[in-house]
Tab-separated table of N, CA, C and O in Angstrom:
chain	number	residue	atom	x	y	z
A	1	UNK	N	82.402	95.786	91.282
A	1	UNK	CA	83.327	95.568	92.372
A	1	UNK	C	82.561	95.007	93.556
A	1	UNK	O	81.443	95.443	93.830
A	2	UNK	N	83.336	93.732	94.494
A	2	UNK	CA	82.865	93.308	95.406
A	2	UNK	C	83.918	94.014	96.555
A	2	UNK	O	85.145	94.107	96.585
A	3	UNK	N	82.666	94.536	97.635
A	3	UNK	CA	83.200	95.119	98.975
A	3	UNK	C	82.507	94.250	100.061
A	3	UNK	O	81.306	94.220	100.329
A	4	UNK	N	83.699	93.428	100.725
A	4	UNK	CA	83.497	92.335	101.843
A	4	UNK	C	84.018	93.177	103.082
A	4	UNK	O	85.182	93.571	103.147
A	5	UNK	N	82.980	93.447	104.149
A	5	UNK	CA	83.165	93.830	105.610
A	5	UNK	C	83.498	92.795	106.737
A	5	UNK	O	83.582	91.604	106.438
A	6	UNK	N	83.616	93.054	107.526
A	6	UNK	CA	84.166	92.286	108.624
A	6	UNK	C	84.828	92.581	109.959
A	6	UNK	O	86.042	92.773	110.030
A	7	UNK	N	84.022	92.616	111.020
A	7	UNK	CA	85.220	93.263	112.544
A	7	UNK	C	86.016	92.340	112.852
A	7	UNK	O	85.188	91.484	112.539
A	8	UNK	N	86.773	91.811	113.143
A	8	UNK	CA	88.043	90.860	113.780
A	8	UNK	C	88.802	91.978	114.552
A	8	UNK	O	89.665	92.733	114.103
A	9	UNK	N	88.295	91.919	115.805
A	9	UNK	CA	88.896	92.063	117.352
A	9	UNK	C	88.944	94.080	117.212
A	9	UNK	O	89.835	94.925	117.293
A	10	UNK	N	87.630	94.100	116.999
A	10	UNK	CA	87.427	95.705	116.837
A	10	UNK	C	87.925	96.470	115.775
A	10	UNK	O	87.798	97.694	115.767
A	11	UNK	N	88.647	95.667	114.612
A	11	UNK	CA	88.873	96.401	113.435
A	11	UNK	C	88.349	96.069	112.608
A	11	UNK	O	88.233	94.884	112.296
A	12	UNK	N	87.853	97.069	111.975
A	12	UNK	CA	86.809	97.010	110.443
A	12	UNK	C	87.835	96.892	109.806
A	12	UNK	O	88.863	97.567	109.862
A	13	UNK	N	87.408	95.439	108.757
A	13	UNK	CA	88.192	95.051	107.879
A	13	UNK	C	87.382	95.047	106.796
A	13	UNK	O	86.362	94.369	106.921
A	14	UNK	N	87.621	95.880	105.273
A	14	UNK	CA	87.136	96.245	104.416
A	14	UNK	C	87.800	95.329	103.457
A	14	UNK	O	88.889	94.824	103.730
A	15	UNK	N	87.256	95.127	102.483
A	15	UNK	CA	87.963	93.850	101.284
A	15	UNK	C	87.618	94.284	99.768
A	15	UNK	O	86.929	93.486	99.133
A	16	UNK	N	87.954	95.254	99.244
A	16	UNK	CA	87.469	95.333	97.873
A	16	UNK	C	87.853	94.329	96.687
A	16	UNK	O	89.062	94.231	96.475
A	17	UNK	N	87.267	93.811	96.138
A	17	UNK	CA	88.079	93.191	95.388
A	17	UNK	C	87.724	93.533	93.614
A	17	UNK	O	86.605	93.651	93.114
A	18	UNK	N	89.074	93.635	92.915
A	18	UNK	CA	88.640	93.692	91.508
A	18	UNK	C	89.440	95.334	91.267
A	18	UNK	O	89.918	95.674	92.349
A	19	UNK	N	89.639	96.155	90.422
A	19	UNK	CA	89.662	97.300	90.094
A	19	UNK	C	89.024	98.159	90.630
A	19	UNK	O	87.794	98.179	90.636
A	20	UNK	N	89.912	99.185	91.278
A	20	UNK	CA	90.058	100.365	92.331
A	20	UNK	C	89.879	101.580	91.397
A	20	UNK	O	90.827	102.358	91.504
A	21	UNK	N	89.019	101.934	90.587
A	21	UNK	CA	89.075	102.846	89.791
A	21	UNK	C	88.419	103.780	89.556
A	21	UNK	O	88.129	104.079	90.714
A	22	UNK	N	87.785	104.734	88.767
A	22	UNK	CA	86.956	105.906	88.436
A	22	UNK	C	85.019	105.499	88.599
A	22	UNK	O	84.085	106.157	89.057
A	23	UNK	N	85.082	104.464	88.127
A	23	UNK	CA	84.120	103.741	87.790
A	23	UNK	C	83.872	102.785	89.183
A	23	UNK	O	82.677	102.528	89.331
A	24	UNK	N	84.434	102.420	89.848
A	24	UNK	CA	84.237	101.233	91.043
A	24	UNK	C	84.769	102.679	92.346
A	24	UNK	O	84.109	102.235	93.286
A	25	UNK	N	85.166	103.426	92.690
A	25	UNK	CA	85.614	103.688	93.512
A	25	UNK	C	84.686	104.669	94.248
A	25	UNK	O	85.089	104.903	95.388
A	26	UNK	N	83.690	105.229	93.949
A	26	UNK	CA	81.976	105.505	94.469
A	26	UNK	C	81.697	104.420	95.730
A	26	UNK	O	81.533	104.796	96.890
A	27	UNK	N	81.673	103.103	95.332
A	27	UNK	CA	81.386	102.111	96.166
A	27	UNK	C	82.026	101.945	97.286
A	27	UNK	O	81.503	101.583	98.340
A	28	UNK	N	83.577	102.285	97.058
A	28	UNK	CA	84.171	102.132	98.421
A	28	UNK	C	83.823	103.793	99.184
A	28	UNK	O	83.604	104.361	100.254
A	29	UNK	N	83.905	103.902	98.380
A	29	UNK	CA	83.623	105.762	99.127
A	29	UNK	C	82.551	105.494	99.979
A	29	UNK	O	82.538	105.915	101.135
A	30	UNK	N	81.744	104.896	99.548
A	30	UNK	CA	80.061	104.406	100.535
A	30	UNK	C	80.496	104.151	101.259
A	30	UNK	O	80.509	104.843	102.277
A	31	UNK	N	81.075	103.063	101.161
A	31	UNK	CA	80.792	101.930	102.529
A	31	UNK	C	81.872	102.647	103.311
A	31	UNK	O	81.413	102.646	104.454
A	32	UNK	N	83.111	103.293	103.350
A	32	UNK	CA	83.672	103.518	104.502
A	32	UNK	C	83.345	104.802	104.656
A	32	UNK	O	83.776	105.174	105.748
A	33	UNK	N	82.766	105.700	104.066
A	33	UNK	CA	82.240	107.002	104.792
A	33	UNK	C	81.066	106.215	105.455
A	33	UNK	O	81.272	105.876	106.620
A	34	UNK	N	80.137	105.948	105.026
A	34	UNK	CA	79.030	105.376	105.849
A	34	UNK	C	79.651	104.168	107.052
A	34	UNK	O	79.063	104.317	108.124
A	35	UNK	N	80.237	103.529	107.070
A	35	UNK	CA	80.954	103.372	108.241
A	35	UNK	C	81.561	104.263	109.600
A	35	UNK	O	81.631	103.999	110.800
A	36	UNK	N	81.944	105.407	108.798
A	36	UNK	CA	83.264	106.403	110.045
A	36	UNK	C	81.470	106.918	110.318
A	36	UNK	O	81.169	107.354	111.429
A	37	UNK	N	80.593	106.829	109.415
A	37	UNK	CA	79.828	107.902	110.075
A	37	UNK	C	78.686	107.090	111.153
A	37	UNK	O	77.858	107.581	111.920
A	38	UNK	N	79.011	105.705	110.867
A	38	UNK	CA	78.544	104.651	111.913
A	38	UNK	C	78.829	104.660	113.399
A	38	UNK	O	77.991	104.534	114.292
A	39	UNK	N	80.217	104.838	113.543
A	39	UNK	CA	81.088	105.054	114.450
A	39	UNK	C	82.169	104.320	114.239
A	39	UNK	O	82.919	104.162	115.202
A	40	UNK	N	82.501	103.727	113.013
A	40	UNK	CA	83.670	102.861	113.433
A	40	UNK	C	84.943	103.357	113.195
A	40	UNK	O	84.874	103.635	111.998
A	41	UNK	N	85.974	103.623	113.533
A	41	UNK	CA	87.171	104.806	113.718
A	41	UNK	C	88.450	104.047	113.662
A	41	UNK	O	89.560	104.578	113.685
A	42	UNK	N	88.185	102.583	113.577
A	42	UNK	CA	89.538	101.762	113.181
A	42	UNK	C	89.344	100.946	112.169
A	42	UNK	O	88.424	100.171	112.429
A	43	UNK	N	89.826	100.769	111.076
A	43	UNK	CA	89.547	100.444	109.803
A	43	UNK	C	90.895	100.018	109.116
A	43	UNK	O	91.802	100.849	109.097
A	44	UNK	N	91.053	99.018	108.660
A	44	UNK	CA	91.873	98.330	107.566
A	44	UNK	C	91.341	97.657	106.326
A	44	UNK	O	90.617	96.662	106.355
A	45	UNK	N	91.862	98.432	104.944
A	45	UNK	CA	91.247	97.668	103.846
A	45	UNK	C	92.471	96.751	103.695
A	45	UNK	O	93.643	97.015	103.966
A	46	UNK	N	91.926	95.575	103.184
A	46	UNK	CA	92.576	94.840	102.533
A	46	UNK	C	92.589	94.420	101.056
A	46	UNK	O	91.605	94.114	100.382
A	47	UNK	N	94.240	94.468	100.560
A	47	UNK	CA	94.177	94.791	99.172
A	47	UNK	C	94.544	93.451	98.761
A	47	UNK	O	95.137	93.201	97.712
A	48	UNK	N	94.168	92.590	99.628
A	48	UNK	CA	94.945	91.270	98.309
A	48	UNK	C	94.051	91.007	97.104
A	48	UNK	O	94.445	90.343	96.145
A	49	UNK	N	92.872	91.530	97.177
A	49	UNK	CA	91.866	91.069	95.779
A	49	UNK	C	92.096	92.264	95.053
A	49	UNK	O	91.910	92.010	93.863
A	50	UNK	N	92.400	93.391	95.209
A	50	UNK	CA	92.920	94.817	94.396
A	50	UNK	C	93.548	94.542	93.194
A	50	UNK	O	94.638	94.121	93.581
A	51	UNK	N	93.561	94.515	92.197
A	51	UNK	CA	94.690	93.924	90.929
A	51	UNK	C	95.131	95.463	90.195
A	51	UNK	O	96.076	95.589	89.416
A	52	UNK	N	94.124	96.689	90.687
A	52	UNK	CA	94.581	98.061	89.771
A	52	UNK	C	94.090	99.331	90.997
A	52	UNK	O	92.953	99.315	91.467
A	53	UNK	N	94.898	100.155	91.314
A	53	UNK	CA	94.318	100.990	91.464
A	53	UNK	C	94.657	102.268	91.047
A	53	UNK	O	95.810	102.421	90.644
A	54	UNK	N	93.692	103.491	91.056
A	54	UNK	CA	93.556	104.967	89.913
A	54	UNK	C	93.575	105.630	91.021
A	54	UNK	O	93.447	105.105	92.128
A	55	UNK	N	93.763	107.022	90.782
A	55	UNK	CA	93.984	108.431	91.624
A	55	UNK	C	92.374	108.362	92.181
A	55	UNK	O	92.005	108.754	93.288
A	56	UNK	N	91.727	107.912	91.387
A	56	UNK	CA	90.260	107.788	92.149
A	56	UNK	C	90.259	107.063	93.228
A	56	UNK	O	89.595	107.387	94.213
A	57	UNK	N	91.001	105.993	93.182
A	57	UNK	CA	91.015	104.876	94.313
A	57	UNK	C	91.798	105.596	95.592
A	57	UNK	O	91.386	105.640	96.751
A	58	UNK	N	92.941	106.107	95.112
A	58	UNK	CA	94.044	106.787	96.055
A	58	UNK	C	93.077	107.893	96.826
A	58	UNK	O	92.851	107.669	98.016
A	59	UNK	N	92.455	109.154	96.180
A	59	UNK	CA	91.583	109.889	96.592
A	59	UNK	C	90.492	109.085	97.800
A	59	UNK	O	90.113	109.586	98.858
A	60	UNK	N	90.195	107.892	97.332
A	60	UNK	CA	88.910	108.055	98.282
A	60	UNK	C	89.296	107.476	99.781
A	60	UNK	O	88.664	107.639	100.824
A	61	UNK	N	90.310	106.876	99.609
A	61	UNK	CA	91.359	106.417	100.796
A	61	UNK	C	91.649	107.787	101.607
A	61	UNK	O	90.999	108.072	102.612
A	62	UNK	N	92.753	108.674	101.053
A	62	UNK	CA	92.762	110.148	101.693
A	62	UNK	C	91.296	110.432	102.307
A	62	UNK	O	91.116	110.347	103.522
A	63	UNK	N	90.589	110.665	101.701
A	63	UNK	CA	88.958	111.372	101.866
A	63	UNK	C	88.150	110.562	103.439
A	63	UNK	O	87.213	111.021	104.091
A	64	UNK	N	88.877	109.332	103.668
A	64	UNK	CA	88.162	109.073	104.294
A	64	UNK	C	89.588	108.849	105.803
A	64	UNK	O	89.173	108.550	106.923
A	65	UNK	N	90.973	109.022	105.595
A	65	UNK	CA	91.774	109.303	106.429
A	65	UNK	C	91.881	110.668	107.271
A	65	UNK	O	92.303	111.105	108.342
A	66	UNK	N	91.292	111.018	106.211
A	66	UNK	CA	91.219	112.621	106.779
A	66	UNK	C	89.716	112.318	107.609
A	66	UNK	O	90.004	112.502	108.792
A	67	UNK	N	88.331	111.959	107.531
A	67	UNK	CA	87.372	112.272	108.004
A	67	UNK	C	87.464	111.038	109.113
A	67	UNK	O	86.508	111.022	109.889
A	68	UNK	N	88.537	109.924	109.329
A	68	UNK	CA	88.928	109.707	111.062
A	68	UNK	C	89.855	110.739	111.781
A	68	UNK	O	90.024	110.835	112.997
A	69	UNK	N	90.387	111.446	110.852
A	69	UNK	CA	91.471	112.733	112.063
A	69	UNK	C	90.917	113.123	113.509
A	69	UNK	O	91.297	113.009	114.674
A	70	UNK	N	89.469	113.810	112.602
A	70	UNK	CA	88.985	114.366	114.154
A	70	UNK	C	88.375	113.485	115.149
A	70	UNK	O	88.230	113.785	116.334
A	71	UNK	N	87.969	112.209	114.521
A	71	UNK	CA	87.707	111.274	115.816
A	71	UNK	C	88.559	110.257	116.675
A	71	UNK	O	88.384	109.375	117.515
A	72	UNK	N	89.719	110.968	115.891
A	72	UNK	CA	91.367	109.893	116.681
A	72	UNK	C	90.567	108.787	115.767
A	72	UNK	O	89.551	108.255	116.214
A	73	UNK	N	90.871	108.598	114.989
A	73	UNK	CA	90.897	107.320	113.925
A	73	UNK	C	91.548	106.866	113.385
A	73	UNK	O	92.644	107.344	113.677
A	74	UNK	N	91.640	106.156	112.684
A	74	UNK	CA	92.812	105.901	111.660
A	74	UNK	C	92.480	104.564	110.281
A	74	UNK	O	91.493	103.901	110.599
A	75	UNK	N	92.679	104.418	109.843
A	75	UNK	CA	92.872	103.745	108.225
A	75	UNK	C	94.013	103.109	108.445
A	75	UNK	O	94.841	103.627	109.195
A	76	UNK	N	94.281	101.785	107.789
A	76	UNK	CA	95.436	101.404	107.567
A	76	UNK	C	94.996	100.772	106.563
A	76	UNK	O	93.820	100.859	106.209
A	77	UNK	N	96.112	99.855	105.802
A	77	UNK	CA	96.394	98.987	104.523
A	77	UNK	C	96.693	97.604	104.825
A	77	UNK	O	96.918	97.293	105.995
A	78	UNK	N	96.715	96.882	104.058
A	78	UNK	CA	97.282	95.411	104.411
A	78	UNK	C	97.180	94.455	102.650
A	78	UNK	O	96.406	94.399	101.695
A	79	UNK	N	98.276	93.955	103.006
A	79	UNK	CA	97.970	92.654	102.046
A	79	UNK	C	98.223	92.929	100.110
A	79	UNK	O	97.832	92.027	99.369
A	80	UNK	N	98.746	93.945	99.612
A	80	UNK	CA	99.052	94.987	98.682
A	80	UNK	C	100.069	93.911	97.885
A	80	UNK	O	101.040	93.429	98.468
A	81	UNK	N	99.792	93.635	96.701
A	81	UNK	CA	101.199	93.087	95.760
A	81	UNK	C	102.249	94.170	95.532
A	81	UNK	O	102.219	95.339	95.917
A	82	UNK	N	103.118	93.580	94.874
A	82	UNK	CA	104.320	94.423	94.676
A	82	UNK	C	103.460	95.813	93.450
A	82	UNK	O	103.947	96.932	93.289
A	83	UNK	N	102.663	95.511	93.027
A	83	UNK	CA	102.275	96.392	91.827
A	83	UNK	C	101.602	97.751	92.381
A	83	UNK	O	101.754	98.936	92.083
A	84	UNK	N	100.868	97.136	93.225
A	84	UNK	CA	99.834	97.824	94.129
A	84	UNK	C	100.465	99.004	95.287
A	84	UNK	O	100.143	100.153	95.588
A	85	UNK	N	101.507	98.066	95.731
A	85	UNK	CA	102.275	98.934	96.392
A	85	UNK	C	102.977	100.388	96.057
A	85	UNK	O	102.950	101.518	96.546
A	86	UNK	N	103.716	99.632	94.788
A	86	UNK	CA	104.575	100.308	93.462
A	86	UNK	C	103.595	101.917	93.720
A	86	UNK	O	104.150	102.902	94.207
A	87	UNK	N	102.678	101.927	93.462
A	87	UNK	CA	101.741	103.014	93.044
A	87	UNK	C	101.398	103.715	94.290
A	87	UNK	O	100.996	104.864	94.101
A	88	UNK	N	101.447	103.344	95.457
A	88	UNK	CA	101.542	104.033	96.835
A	88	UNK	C	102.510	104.270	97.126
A	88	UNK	O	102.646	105.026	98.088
A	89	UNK	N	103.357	103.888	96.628
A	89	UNK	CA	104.938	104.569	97.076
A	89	UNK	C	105.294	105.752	96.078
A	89	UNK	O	105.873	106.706	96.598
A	90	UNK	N	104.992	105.835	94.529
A	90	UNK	CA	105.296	106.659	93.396
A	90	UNK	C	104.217	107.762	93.772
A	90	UNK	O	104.592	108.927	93.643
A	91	UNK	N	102.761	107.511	94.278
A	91	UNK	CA	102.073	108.737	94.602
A	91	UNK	C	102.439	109.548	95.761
A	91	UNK	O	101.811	110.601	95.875
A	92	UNK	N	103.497	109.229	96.821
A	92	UNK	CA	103.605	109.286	97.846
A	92	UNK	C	102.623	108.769	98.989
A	92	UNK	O	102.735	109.247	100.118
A	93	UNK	N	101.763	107.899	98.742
A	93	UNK	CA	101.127	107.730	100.071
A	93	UNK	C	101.444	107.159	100.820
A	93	UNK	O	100.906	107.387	101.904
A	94	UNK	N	102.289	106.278	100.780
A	94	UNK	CA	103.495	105.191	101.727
A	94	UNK	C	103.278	106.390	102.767
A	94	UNK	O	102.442	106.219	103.654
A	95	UNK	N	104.018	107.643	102.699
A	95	UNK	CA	104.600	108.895	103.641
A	95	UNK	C	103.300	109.305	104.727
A	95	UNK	O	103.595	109.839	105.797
A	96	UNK	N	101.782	109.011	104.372
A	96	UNK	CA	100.593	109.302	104.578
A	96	UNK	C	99.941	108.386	105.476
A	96	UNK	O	99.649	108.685	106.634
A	97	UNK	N	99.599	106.706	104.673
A	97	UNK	CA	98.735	105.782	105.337
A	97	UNK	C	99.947	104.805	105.607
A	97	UNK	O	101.106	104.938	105.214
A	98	UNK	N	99.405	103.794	106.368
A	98	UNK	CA	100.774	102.767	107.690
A	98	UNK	C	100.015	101.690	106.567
A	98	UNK	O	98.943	101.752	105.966
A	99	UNK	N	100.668	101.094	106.584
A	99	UNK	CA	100.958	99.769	105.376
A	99	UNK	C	101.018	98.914	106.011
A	99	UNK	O	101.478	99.245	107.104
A	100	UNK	N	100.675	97.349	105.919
A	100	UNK	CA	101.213	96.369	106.891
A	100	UNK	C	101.104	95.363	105.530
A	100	UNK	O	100.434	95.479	104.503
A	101	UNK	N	102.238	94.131	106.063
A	101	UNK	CA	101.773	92.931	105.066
A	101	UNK	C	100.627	91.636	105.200
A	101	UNK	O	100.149	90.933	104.309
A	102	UNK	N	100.473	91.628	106.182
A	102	UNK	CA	98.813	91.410	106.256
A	102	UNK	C	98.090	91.372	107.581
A	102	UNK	O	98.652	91.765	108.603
A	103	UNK	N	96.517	90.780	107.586
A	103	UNK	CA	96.055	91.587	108.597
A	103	UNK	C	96.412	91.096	109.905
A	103	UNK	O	95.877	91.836	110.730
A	104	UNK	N	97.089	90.163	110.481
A	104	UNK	CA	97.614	90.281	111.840
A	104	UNK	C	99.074	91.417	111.959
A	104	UNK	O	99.828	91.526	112.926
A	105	UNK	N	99.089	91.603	111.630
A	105	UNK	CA	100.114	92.780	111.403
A	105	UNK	C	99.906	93.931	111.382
A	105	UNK	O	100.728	94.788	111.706
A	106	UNK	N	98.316	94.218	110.843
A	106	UNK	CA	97.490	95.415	110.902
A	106	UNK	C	96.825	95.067	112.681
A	106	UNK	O	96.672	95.978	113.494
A	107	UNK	N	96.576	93.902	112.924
A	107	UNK	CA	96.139	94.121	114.032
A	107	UNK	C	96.934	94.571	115.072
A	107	UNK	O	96.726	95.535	115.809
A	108	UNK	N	98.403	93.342	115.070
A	108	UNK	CA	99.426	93.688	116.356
A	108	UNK	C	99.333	95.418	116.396
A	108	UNK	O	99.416	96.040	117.455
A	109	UNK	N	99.154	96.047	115.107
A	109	UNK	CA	99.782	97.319	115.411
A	109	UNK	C	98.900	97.974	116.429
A	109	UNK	O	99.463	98.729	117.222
A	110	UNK	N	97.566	97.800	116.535
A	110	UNK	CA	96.697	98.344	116.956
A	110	UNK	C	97.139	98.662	118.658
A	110	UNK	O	96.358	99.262	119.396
């Protein structure tokens, strides 16, 4: 799995691309825990290169929404196919993380 970083206007923009899974999802766990623990506390991955993601993938998203709580942080999403989505809405995380359809949209929200 390739993980592409990037700030655009103070938001960490994360880019995984390829399968979100048991096996690849260690990697993102890195880079955005080692990020929040950088200082950076506003963060959007972007899923348009995502083609699968597993409860592993879903988990490490939570894991790291929860560890911006206490620094007023936040996680968001962007850029998700209909498939991708499908599976954040059936796990419930729609109810959890703010979704946008892509990243100026993640930004306006800011």
């Amino acid at each position: 799995m390739q993980i592409d970083t990037a700030t655009n206007d103070g938001l960490l923009v994360v880019s995984p691309k390829g399968r979100l899974d048991s096996n690849t999802s260690p990697a993102l766990e890195t880079v955005l825990l080692d990020r929040i623990s950088a200082g950076d506390t506003a963060i959007s991955v972007d899923f348009s290169g995502v083609d699968y993601i597993s409860s592993a993938g879903l988990r490490v998203l939570l894991m790291a929404a929860k560890r911006l709580g206490p620094a007023k942080g936040s996680i968001t999403l962007h850029a998700m196919s209909p498939e991708i989505r499908e599976v954040f809405e059936i796990s419930g995380f729609l109810t959890i993380l703010k979704v946008y359809p892509d990243l100026n949209a993640a930004l306006a929200a800011r």
